[in-house]
Structure formats: C-alpha cells, structure tokens
Amino acid sequence: MLKTKKILEIIRAGGLDTTFAFLYGSSERDFLPQRERYQTLLEEFMHRYGDRDAILVSAPGRVEIGGNHTDHQHGCVLAAAIQLDVIAVVSPNADLTIRLKSRGFSEDRLTLDSLDPRKNEKNTSIALIRGVAAGIKDLGGHIGGFDACTTSDVLKGSGISSSAAFEVLVAAIFNQLYNDGIISHTDEAKIGQFAENVYFGKPSGLMDQMASATGGFVGIDFKDPKNPVITPIEFDFSKTGYTLCIVDTGGSHADLTNEYAAIRQEMCAVAACFGKDYLREVDEEQFIADIPAIRKQCGDRAVLRALHFFADTKRAEEEKEALQKGDFEAFLRLVNESGRSSFMYNQNAYAISDPAFQGISVGLALTERFLNGIGACRLQGGGFGGTIQVFLPTGMLADYKREIEKIFGEGSCKAMRIRSDGSRTVE
C-alpha cells in the first residue's frame, strides 16, 4: 500500500498506462484520459482526507446481451463487462466508520457498530454500503472502517448497472482491505445482490453483480442460484467488423422500483399456480396447456411475461453457443428475437404509469429504420427507461451516431468495448 501522493506521481509518470490500456483500451485516446481521471480523484481524496496509505479499486458496468429478466426466475443469461466503471481511492481507518464521497453527491457516513437494515435508509447508497458490510460479516469475513472518494462513468439509470457496479466496488474494498482478497467474485456478487434486495429494497436478480464482479463475456445459469454455473466465453468481438453501442434514450430508473418488482411478482405468481417458487421449476408444456386457467388467476400480462421467460432463457443459452461456435450471424438473429420478446411479451419498454414517455420505443424504431435489416438492437437492462443496445457494422457507426444523437442529444451514443477483468485493484 502506497501513499496517495506517491500513487499520483506514478500515474503522472505513466506508470499505470499498461494497466489503463488493458482495462480501457489500447489506443492513447482510450487510456490517456484515465490518467487525468485517476489523478483528479487522488487529488480530491488528498484534499478531503489527507496523504494516506491507499489503494485504487475498480468495478465495471455491464451489458446484458441475452436473458432479459430471466435471472430472478433462476434462468440463463448472457452478459459482458464493459470499460465503463466506478473507481475508488480508499484508505483504511481504525474507528469502524465509513466515509465515502462520490463525485456529485454529498458524503455518505455510517458506523459499523450496527448492521441491521434501517427503514430510513431504503433506496440510498448508505443502505447499500451497510448491506454489503452485513453480507461480508454473514459470510464469515472481516469488516472495518475506510475513507474513500469515488467517481463513475457508468451512467446512473442507463441500464448498464451503476448500482451493481457500486455494490461490487464496496464488496471489493472490504475484500482487499480486510480479507486479503480471498472472497471470490461469485461471493462479491451475491453480497451485492443481498444488499440491494434486503437493505436498498429493490428485488433484483444476480446477473448484474455477477457480470460486474467476473468480467468478460459470461454465460450464467442460475438454476441453483447459490451455486450459479458461470461459463466464460472466448470470443474476440473486435474481429467481427461490428461495434456494440449503447444509446441513452433518457429517463431515470429512480421511480420504477414497482415496475421492476411487478415483473418478478407476476412471474412468481404463475410459478405458484404449479406449486413452484420460480418459473425455472415449471414444465413449459404444462404451462402452455394450463394457460386458460392461469389467465383467470394471474391475468394476461403475467402469462405473456412467463412466455417471455421460457423463450428468452433458452435464447440466452443459444446465444452463448453461437458465440462459442463463432456463428455471429446466428447470434445477431437471436439478439433481435430477444429484443422483440422483451418489447411484446415482457412489456418493459416503457412504464404504464407514464405512457407519454417512450424513449426506448422511439430509439428502437429509429434504429431498426436505420439498420434496415442489418445488425441487431434490443432494449438494454431492466427497461422502462434508459438505454438500448445496438450491434452494427463499424463502417456505419459514424452515420448512426450522428443520426441518433439528433434525437437523444450529443454524447448519447457510446461505443463499448468488452472488459475481460471484473472487480479488481488497479496496480
């Protein structure tokens, strides 16, 4: 562990450029801005907390590529970590107090003498920090105080999992400072999900945290959520001639907890008709045969969302297999199918509480018009607001970016690269 002033000197001299190139891209336009980003954060830390022994920690955002809202029903997903991340300068302290200052927000401050959930902390970052600490403790790990400054380019409310990246970052901080880094990526992800479910109050699945903690392309089978089957996929996307873009169509996820919860509740209600807790445990053919009764008991939207689950959890496996075989055309076809299923059956392209705002729907419509049968597009992440995902030939990128940003604003279209590492120290 080095003093923050010494770390700053190393970065200014280019001593972390190799690591930056590995994490953020090998061209100078990709990794040189990271020098300034880390330097600024170190300077902020020293201004607030002084020149102290510290480490740098990073946790990436993620893109969900297949399996939309299938993880919480113990289904299959395909996801990938991306270069956008949340980073921290963090130093341990001896008083069991956490002081964490995220750029653009007031300082979070809490003591670790009590780890019970608190109603007044619901939907706050303090709840996530306290929940992660409790999760570490429940696992038999060690916790302690720390002071940290963080900054994130994982756009909040954009569907690339800013909350999961933050949860995994905090878990990684405890892991590195107080547990010698022995807590697995899988456990970091589970701890993050626990904090979000129990302390923050959002009933999310495990995919977001798992992709952030693990890194790379990953297929994940949640049939046994306590022991998910994680399949890293060796696929060099850079050789396809395509670019993956994320387009921020606007809107916020802040007031959409009930919309997300309804998807899970309705899918579970269908499973309960068969005496099961989750749709993965239900026989699909029996479900099809019993649809007339289920419509009466659960409603048509629940039936449609169950239909989406059964199809999309299989599609996620087929997408994984297509990448493993190098069949990129089949992969693109499956991405388009997944997008249509999310829109038509899972119905999470826009919130029924605000039908006048349909940024995702507009983005998809204009993107399909531009692509004209080439490539693929789908809504990204939880839906209802935020981003869409686009696979298009790299030669079309400049024109697409110009046209779509006329609608959603300058900088709304971002090209992504797949990050092979998940949560880690930056050394």
Coordinates of C-alpha atoms in Angstrom, one line a residue:
M1 CA 0.0 0.0 0.0
L2 CA 1.4 3.4 -1.1
K3 CA 0.8 6.9 0.0
T4 CA -1.7 8.7 -2.3
K5 CA 0.9 11.3 -3.2
K6 CA 3.2 8.5 -4.4
I7 CA 0.5 6.9 -6.4
L8 CA -0.2 10.2 -8.0
E9 CA 3.4 10.6 -9.0
I10 CA 3.4 7.1 -10.5
I11 CA 0.3 7.9 -12.6
R12 CA 1.7 11.2 -13.8
A13 CA 4.9 9.4 -15.0
G14 CA 2.8 6.9 -17.0
G15 CA 3.5 4.1 -14.5
L16 CA -0.1 2.8 -14.8
D17 CA -0.5 3.2 -18.5
T18 CA -0.2 -0.5 -19.2
T19 CA -2.9 -1.3 -16.8
F20 CA -5.1 1.5 -18.1
A21 CA -4.6 0.2 -21.7
F22 CA -5.7 -3.3 -20.5
L23 CA -8.8 -2.0 -18.8
Y24 CA -9.9 0.8 -21.0
G25 CA -8.5 0.2 -24.5
S26 CA -5.0 0.2 -26.1
S27 CA -5.2 3.4 -28.1
E28 CA -4.0 6.6 -26.4
R29 CA -7.4 8.2 -26.8
D30 CA -8.8 5.4 -24.7
F31 CA -6.3 5.2 -21.9
L32 CA -4.7 8.7 -21.6
P33 CA -7.9 10.2 -20.3
Q34 CA -7.8 7.7 -17.5
R35 CA -4.6 9.3 -16.3
E36 CA -6.4 12.5 -15.7
R37 CA -9.4 10.8 -14.3
Y38 CA -7.4 8.9 -11.6
Q39 CA -5.2 11.9 -10.9
T40 CA -8.2 14.1 -10.3
L41 CA -9.7 11.6 -7.9
L42 CA -6.5 11.2 -6.0
E43 CA -6.3 15.0 -5.6
E44 CA -9.9 15.1 -4.4
F45 CA -9.0 12.3 -1.8
M46 CA -6.0 14.2 -0.5
H47 CA -7.9 17.4 -0.2
R48 CA -10.6 15.7 1.8
Y49 CA -8.7 13.0 3.8
G50 CA -5.0 13.8 3.5
D51 CA -2.0 12.0 2.1
R52 CA -2.5 8.4 3.4
D53 CA -1.8 4.8 2.6
A54 CA -4.4 3.9 -0.1
I55 CA -5.4 1.5 -2.8
L56 CA -7.2 2.0 -6.1
V57 CA -10.2 -0.2 -6.8
S58 CA -12.4 -0.6 -9.9
A59 CA -15.7 -2.4 -10.7
P60 CA -17.1 -2.3 -14.2
G61 CA -20.6 -1.8 -15.6
R62 CA -22.2 -4.5 -17.7
V63 CA -24.3 -5.1 -20.7
E64 CA -27.0 -7.7 -20.7
I65 CA -26.9 -9.4 -24.0
G66 CA -29.4 -12.2 -23.6
G67 CA -31.9 -13.3 -20.9
N68 CA -33.9 -10.2 -20.1
H69 CA -35.4 -10.6 -16.6
T70 CA -34.6 -14.3 -16.5
D71 CA -32.1 -14.4 -13.7
H72 CA -34.6 -13.8 -10.9
Q73 CA -36.5 -16.8 -12.1
H74 CA -33.4 -19.0 -11.9
G75 CA -33.0 -18.9 -15.7
C76 CA -30.0 -18.3 -18.0
V77 CA -28.4 -15.1 -19.1
L78 CA -25.6 -13.9 -21.3
A79 CA -23.8 -10.7 -20.2
A80 CA -20.5 -8.9 -20.5
A81 CA -18.5 -6.4 -18.5
I82 CA -17.7 -3.1 -20.3
Q83 CA -14.9 -0.5 -20.0
L84 CA -17.2 2.0 -18.2
D85 CA -16.5 1.6 -14.4
V86 CA -16.7 3.1 -11.0
I87 CA -13.4 3.6 -9.3
A88 CA -12.3 4.5 -5.8
V89 CA -9.3 5.8 -3.9
V90 CA -9.7 4.1 -0.5
S91 CA -7.7 4.1 2.8
P92 CA -8.5 2.1 5.9
N93 CA -9.2 3.7 9.2
A94 CA -9.3 2.4 12.8
D95 CA -12.7 3.8 14.0
L96 CA -15.2 1.5 12.3
T97 CA -16.6 4.5 10.4
I98 CA -17.1 4.6 6.7
R99 CA -16.8 8.0 5.0
L100 CA -17.4 7.7 1.2
K101 CA -17.6 10.7 -1.1
S102 CA -18.9 10.1 -4.6
R103 CA -18.3 12.8 -7.1
G104 CA -21.5 14.9 -7.5
F105 CA -23.1 13.6 -4.2
S106 CA -22.8 14.5 -0.5
E107 CA -20.5 12.3 1.6
D108 CA -22.0 9.1 2.9
R109 CA -21.1 8.5 6.6
L110 CA -22.0 5.5 8.7
T111 CA -20.6 3.4 11.6
L112 CA -20.4 -0.3 11.5
D113 CA -21.4 -0.9 15.1
S114 CA -24.9 -1.9 13.9
L115 CA -25.5 -3.7 10.6
D116 CA -29.3 -4.2 10.8
P117 CA -31.4 -2.8 7.9
R118 CA -32.9 0.6 8.6
K119 CA -36.1 1.8 7.0
N120 CA -35.0 5.4 6.8
E121 CA -32.0 4.3 4.6
K122 CA -34.1 2.5 2.0
N123 CA -33.2 3.5 -1.6
T124 CA -29.9 5.2 -0.5
S125 CA -26.3 4.4 -1.1
I126 CA -25.8 4.2 2.7
A127 CA -28.2 1.2 2.6
L128 CA -26.0 -0.5 0.0
I129 CA -22.8 0.1 2.0
R130 CA -24.4 -1.2 5.2
G131 CA -25.9 -4.1 3.4
V132 CA -22.5 -5.1 1.8
A133 CA -20.9 -4.9 5.2
A134 CA -23.6 -7.1 6.7
G135 CA -23.2 -9.6 3.8
I136 CA -19.4 -9.8 4.3
K137 CA -19.9 -10.4 8.0
D138 CA -22.6 -13.1 7.4
L139 CA -20.1 -14.8 5.1
G140 CA -17.6 -15.0 7.9
G141 CA -15.5 -12.2 6.5
H142 CA -14.0 -9.2 8.3
I143 CA -15.1 -5.6 8.0
G144 CA -13.6 -2.3 9.1
G145 CA -13.7 1.4 8.5
F146 CA -12.4 3.2 5.5
D147 CA -12.4 6.6 3.8
A148 CA -12.9 6.7 0.1
C149 CA -13.5 9.0 -2.9
T150 CA -15.3 7.5 -5.9
T151 CA -16.2 8.6 -9.4
S152 CA -18.2 6.7 -12.0
D153 CA -18.7 6.9 -15.7
V154 CA -21.3 4.1 -15.5
L155 CA -24.3 6.3 -16.3
K156 CA -26.9 6.2 -13.5
G157 CA -30.3 4.9 -14.6
S158 CA -28.9 3.9 -18.0
G159 CA -29.4 0.2 -17.7
I160 CA -25.7 -0.7 -17.5
S161 CA -25.9 -1.4 -13.8
S162 CA -24.4 1.6 -12.0
S163 CA -25.9 0.3 -8.7
A164 CA -24.4 -3.2 -9.2
A165 CA -21.0 -1.8 -10.0
F166 CA -21.2 0.3 -6.8
E167 CA -22.2 -2.7 -4.7
V168 CA -19.4 -4.8 -6.2
L169 CA -16.9 -2.0 -5.7
V170 CA -17.8 -1.7 -2.0
A171 CA -17.5 -5.5 -1.6
A172 CA -14.1 -5.4 -3.3
I173 CA -13.0 -2.7 -1.0
F174 CA -13.8 -4.8 2.1
N175 CA -12.3 -7.8 0.4
Q176 CA -9.0 -6.1 -0.4
L177 CA -8.6 -4.1 2.8
Y178 CA -9.7 -6.6 5.4
N179 CA -9.9 -10.1 3.8
D180 CA -6.6 -10.4 1.8
G181 CA -8.7 -10.6 -1.4
I182 CA -9.8 -14.2 -0.7
I183 CA -13.5 -13.6 -1.1
S184 CA -14.5 -14.9 -4.6
H185 CA -16.0 -12.9 -7.3
T186 CA -19.2 -15.0 -7.0
D187 CA -19.5 -14.2 -3.3
E188 CA -18.8 -10.5 -4.0
A189 CA -21.8 -10.6 -6.5
K190 CA -24.0 -12.4 -4.0
I191 CA -23.2 -9.9 -1.3
G192 CA -24.1 -7.0 -3.7
Q193 CA -27.4 -8.6 -4.5
F194 CA -28.2 -9.2 -0.9
A195 CA -27.5 -5.5 -0.1
E196 CA -29.7 -4.4 -3.0
N197 CA -32.6 -6.8 -2.1
V198 CA -32.6 -6.5 1.7
Y199 CA -31.2 -3.1 2.5
F200 CA -31.9 -0.9 -0.6
G201 CA -35.3 -2.5 -1.2
K202 CA -35.0 -3.5 -4.9
P203 CA -35.8 -7.1 -5.8
S204 CA -33.1 -7.5 -8.4
G205 CA -31.6 -10.7 -9.7
L206 CA -27.9 -11.7 -9.6
M207 CA -26.9 -11.1 -13.2
D208 CA -25.7 -7.5 -12.9
Q209 CA -23.5 -8.1 -9.9
M210 CA -22.1 -11.3 -11.3
A211 CA -21.1 -9.7 -14.7
S212 CA -19.5 -6.8 -12.9
A213 CA -17.6 -9.0 -10.5
T214 CA -16.5 -11.6 -13.0
G215 CA -15.7 -9.6 -16.2
G216 CA -15.6 -10.7 -19.9
F217 CA -18.3 -12.4 -21.8
V218 CA -20.1 -14.8 -19.4
G219 CA -23.0 -17.2 -19.7
I220 CA -24.6 -17.7 -16.3
D221 CA -27.1 -20.4 -15.4
F222 CA -29.0 -19.6 -12.2
K223 CA -30.8 -23.0 -11.8
D224 CA -29.1 -23.2 -8.5
P225 CA -28.7 -19.5 -7.5
K226 CA -26.4 -20.4 -4.6
N227 CA -24.0 -22.0 -7.0
P228 CA -24.6 -20.5 -10.4
V229 CA -22.8 -22.1 -13.3
I230 CA -20.5 -19.4 -14.8
T231 CA -19.2 -20.1 -18.3
P232 CA -16.5 -17.6 -19.6
I233 CA -16.8 -17.3 -23.4
E234 CA -13.7 -16.9 -25.5
F235 CA -14.9 -14.7 -28.3
D236 CA -13.0 -11.9 -30.0
F237 CA -15.7 -9.4 -30.8
S238 CA -13.2 -7.0 -32.3
K239 CA -12.7 -9.3 -35.3
T240 CA -16.4 -9.3 -36.3
G241 CA -16.2 -5.9 -38.0
Y242 CA -19.1 -4.8 -35.8
T243 CA -19.4 -2.3 -33.0
L244 CA -21.5 -2.6 -29.9
C245 CA -23.2 0.7 -29.0
I246 CA -25.3 1.8 -26.0
V247 CA -27.7 4.6 -26.7
D248 CA -29.1 6.5 -23.7
T249 CA -32.7 7.4 -24.6
G250 CA -33.2 9.4 -21.4
G251 CA -35.4 8.8 -18.4
S252 CA -34.5 7.6 -14.9
H253 CA -34.9 4.3 -13.0
A254 CA -35.4 6.2 -9.8
D255 CA -39.2 5.9 -9.6
L256 CA -39.5 2.5 -11.3
T257 CA -39.0 0.0 -8.4
N258 CA -42.6 -1.0 -8.5
E259 CA -42.5 -1.6 -12.3
Y260 CA -39.5 -3.9 -11.9
A261 CA -41.0 -5.7 -8.9
A262 CA -44.2 -6.4 -10.8
I263 CA -42.3 -8.5 -13.4
R264 CA -40.8 -10.7 -10.7
Q265 CA -44.1 -10.9 -8.8
E266 CA -46.1 -11.8 -11.9
M267 CA -43.7 -14.5 -13.0
C268 CA -43.6 -15.9 -9.5
A269 CA -47.4 -15.9 -9.4
V270 CA -47.5 -18.1 -12.5
A271 CA -45.0 -20.4 -10.9
A272 CA -47.2 -20.6 -7.8
C273 CA -50.0 -22.0 -9.9
F274 CA -47.9 -25.1 -10.2
G275 CA -46.8 -25.2 -6.6
K276 CA -43.4 -23.8 -7.5
D277 CA -41.4 -20.7 -6.4
Y278 CA -39.8 -19.9 -9.7
L279 CA -40.6 -20.4 -13.4
R280 CA -37.4 -22.4 -14.0
E281 CA -39.1 -25.2 -11.9
V282 CA -42.2 -25.2 -14.1
D283 CA -42.6 -27.6 -17.0
E284 CA -43.2 -25.3 -20.1
E285 CA -45.6 -27.7 -21.8
Q286 CA -47.7 -28.0 -18.7
F287 CA -47.8 -24.2 -18.5
I288 CA -48.9 -23.9 -22.1
A289 CA -51.7 -26.5 -21.5
D290 CA -52.9 -24.6 -18.4
I291 CA -52.9 -21.0 -19.9
P292 CA -56.7 -20.7 -19.8
A293 CA -56.8 -21.2 -16.0
I294 CA -53.7 -19.1 -15.5
R295 CA -55.2 -16.2 -17.4
K296 CA -58.1 -16.1 -15.0
Q297 CA -55.9 -16.5 -11.9
C298 CA -52.9 -14.2 -12.8
G299 CA -54.0 -12.1 -15.7
D300 CA -52.8 -11.9 -19.3
R301 CA -49.7 -9.8 -18.7
A302 CA -48.4 -12.5 -16.3
V303 CA -49.0 -15.1 -18.9
L304 CA -47.1 -13.1 -21.5
R305 CA -44.2 -12.5 -19.2
A306 CA -44.0 -16.2 -18.4
L307 CA -43.9 -16.9 -22.2
H308 CA -41.1 -14.4 -22.5
F309 CA -39.1 -16.2 -19.7
F310 CA -39.4 -19.6 -21.2
A311 CA -38.2 -18.4 -24.6
D312 CA -35.5 -16.0 -23.5
T313 CA -33.8 -18.3 -21.0
K314 CA -33.4 -20.7 -23.9
R315 CA -32.2 -17.9 -26.2
A316 CA -29.5 -16.9 -23.8
E317 CA -28.1 -20.4 -24.0
E318 CA -28.3 -20.4 -27.8
E319 CA -26.5 -17.0 -28.0
K320 CA -23.8 -18.4 -25.8
E321 CA -23.4 -21.4 -28.0
A322 CA -23.4 -19.3 -31.2
L323 CA -20.5 -17.2 -29.8
Q324 CA -18.7 -20.4 -28.8
K325 CA -19.1 -21.7 -32.4
G326 CA -18.2 -18.3 -33.9
D327 CA -21.6 -18.1 -35.6
F328 CA -22.0 -14.4 -35.4
E329 CA -25.0 -14.2 -37.8
A330 CA -27.0 -16.6 -35.6
F331 CA -26.0 -14.5 -32.6
L332 CA -27.4 -11.3 -34.2
R333 CA -30.6 -13.1 -35.1
L334 CA -31.1 -14.2 -31.5
V335 CA -30.4 -10.7 -30.1
N336 CA -33.1 -9.3 -32.3
E337 CA -35.5 -12.1 -31.2
S338 CA -34.7 -11.3 -27.6
G339 CA -35.4 -7.6 -28.1
R340 CA -38.8 -8.3 -29.7
S341 CA -39.8 -10.7 -26.9
S342 CA -38.9 -8.1 -24.2
F343 CA -41.0 -5.5 -26.0
M344 CA -44.0 -7.6 -26.9
Y345 CA -44.3 -10.1 -24.1
N346 CA -42.2 -8.9 -21.1
Q347 CA -43.6 -5.4 -21.8
N348 CA -40.7 -3.4 -20.2
A349 CA -40.0 -1.0 -23.0
Y350 CA -41.9 1.8 -21.1
A351 CA -43.7 2.3 -17.9
I352 CA -47.5 2.0 -17.9
S353 CA -47.5 4.8 -15.3
D354 CA -46.1 7.2 -17.9
P355 CA -47.0 6.1 -21.4
A356 CA -46.3 9.5 -22.8
F357 CA -42.6 8.9 -22.3
Q358 CA -41.3 6.1 -24.6
G359 CA -37.7 6.9 -25.2
I360 CA -36.7 3.2 -25.6
S361 CA -39.5 2.6 -28.1
V362 CA -38.5 5.6 -30.2
G363 CA -34.9 4.6 -30.1
L364 CA -35.6 1.1 -31.2
A365 CA -37.9 2.2 -34.0
L366 CA -35.4 4.7 -35.4
T367 CA -32.5 2.2 -35.1
E368 CA -34.4 -0.5 -37.0
R369 CA -35.2 2.0 -39.7
F370 CA -31.5 3.0 -39.9
L371 CA -30.2 -0.6 -39.9
N372 CA -32.7 -1.8 -42.5
G373 CA -32.2 -5.5 -41.7
I374 CA -28.5 -5.3 -40.8
G375 CA -27.2 -6.0 -37.3
A376 CA -29.3 -6.1 -34.2
C377 CA -30.9 -4.0 -31.5
R378 CA -32.8 -4.6 -28.3
L379 CA -33.6 -2.8 -25.0
Q380 CA -30.9 -2.9 -22.5
G381 CA -31.1 -4.0 -18.9
G382 CA -34.2 -3.6 -16.7
G383 CA -36.1 -1.4 -19.2
F384 CA -38.9 1.1 -18.7
G385 CA -36.3 3.9 -19.3
G386 CA -32.7 4.2 -20.1
T387 CA -30.7 2.6 -22.9
I388 CA -30.9 0.4 -26.0
Q389 CA -28.2 -1.8 -27.3
V390 CA -27.1 -1.8 -30.9
F391 CA -24.8 -4.1 -32.9
L392 CA -23.9 -2.5 -36.3
P393 CA -21.1 -2.7 -38.8
T394 CA -18.3 -0.4 -37.7
G395 CA -18.4 1.4 -41.0
M396 CA -22.0 2.6 -40.2
L397 CA -21.1 3.9 -36.7
A398 CA -20.4 7.5 -37.6
D399 CA -23.6 7.9 -39.6
Y400 CA -25.7 6.1 -36.9
K401 CA -24.2 8.2 -34.1
R402 CA -24.9 11.4 -36.0
E403 CA -28.5 10.5 -36.7
I404 CA -29.4 9.0 -33.3
E405 CA -27.8 11.9 -31.4
K406 CA -30.1 14.3 -33.3
I407 CA -32.9 12.7 -31.3
F408 CA -31.3 12.0 -27.9
G409 CA -28.5 14.6 -27.7
E410 CA -24.8 14.8 -28.1
G411 CA -22.9 12.0 -26.4
S412 CA -26.0 9.8 -26.0
C413 CA -24.5 7.1 -28.3
K414 CA -21.4 5.4 -26.8
A415 CA -19.3 2.7 -28.4
M416 CA -18.5 -0.1 -25.9
R417 CA -15.5 -2.5 -25.5
I418 CA -15.7 -5.7 -23.6
R419 CA -13.6 -5.6 -20.4
S420 CA -12.0 -9.0 -19.6
D421 CA -11.5 -8.3 -15.9
G422 CA -14.2 -7.8 -13.3
S423 CA -13.7 -6.1 -9.9
R424 CA -10.1 -5.6 -9.0
T425 CA -7.4 -3.3 -7.6
V426 CA -5.7 -1.1 -10.1
E427 CA -2.0 -1.7 -9.7

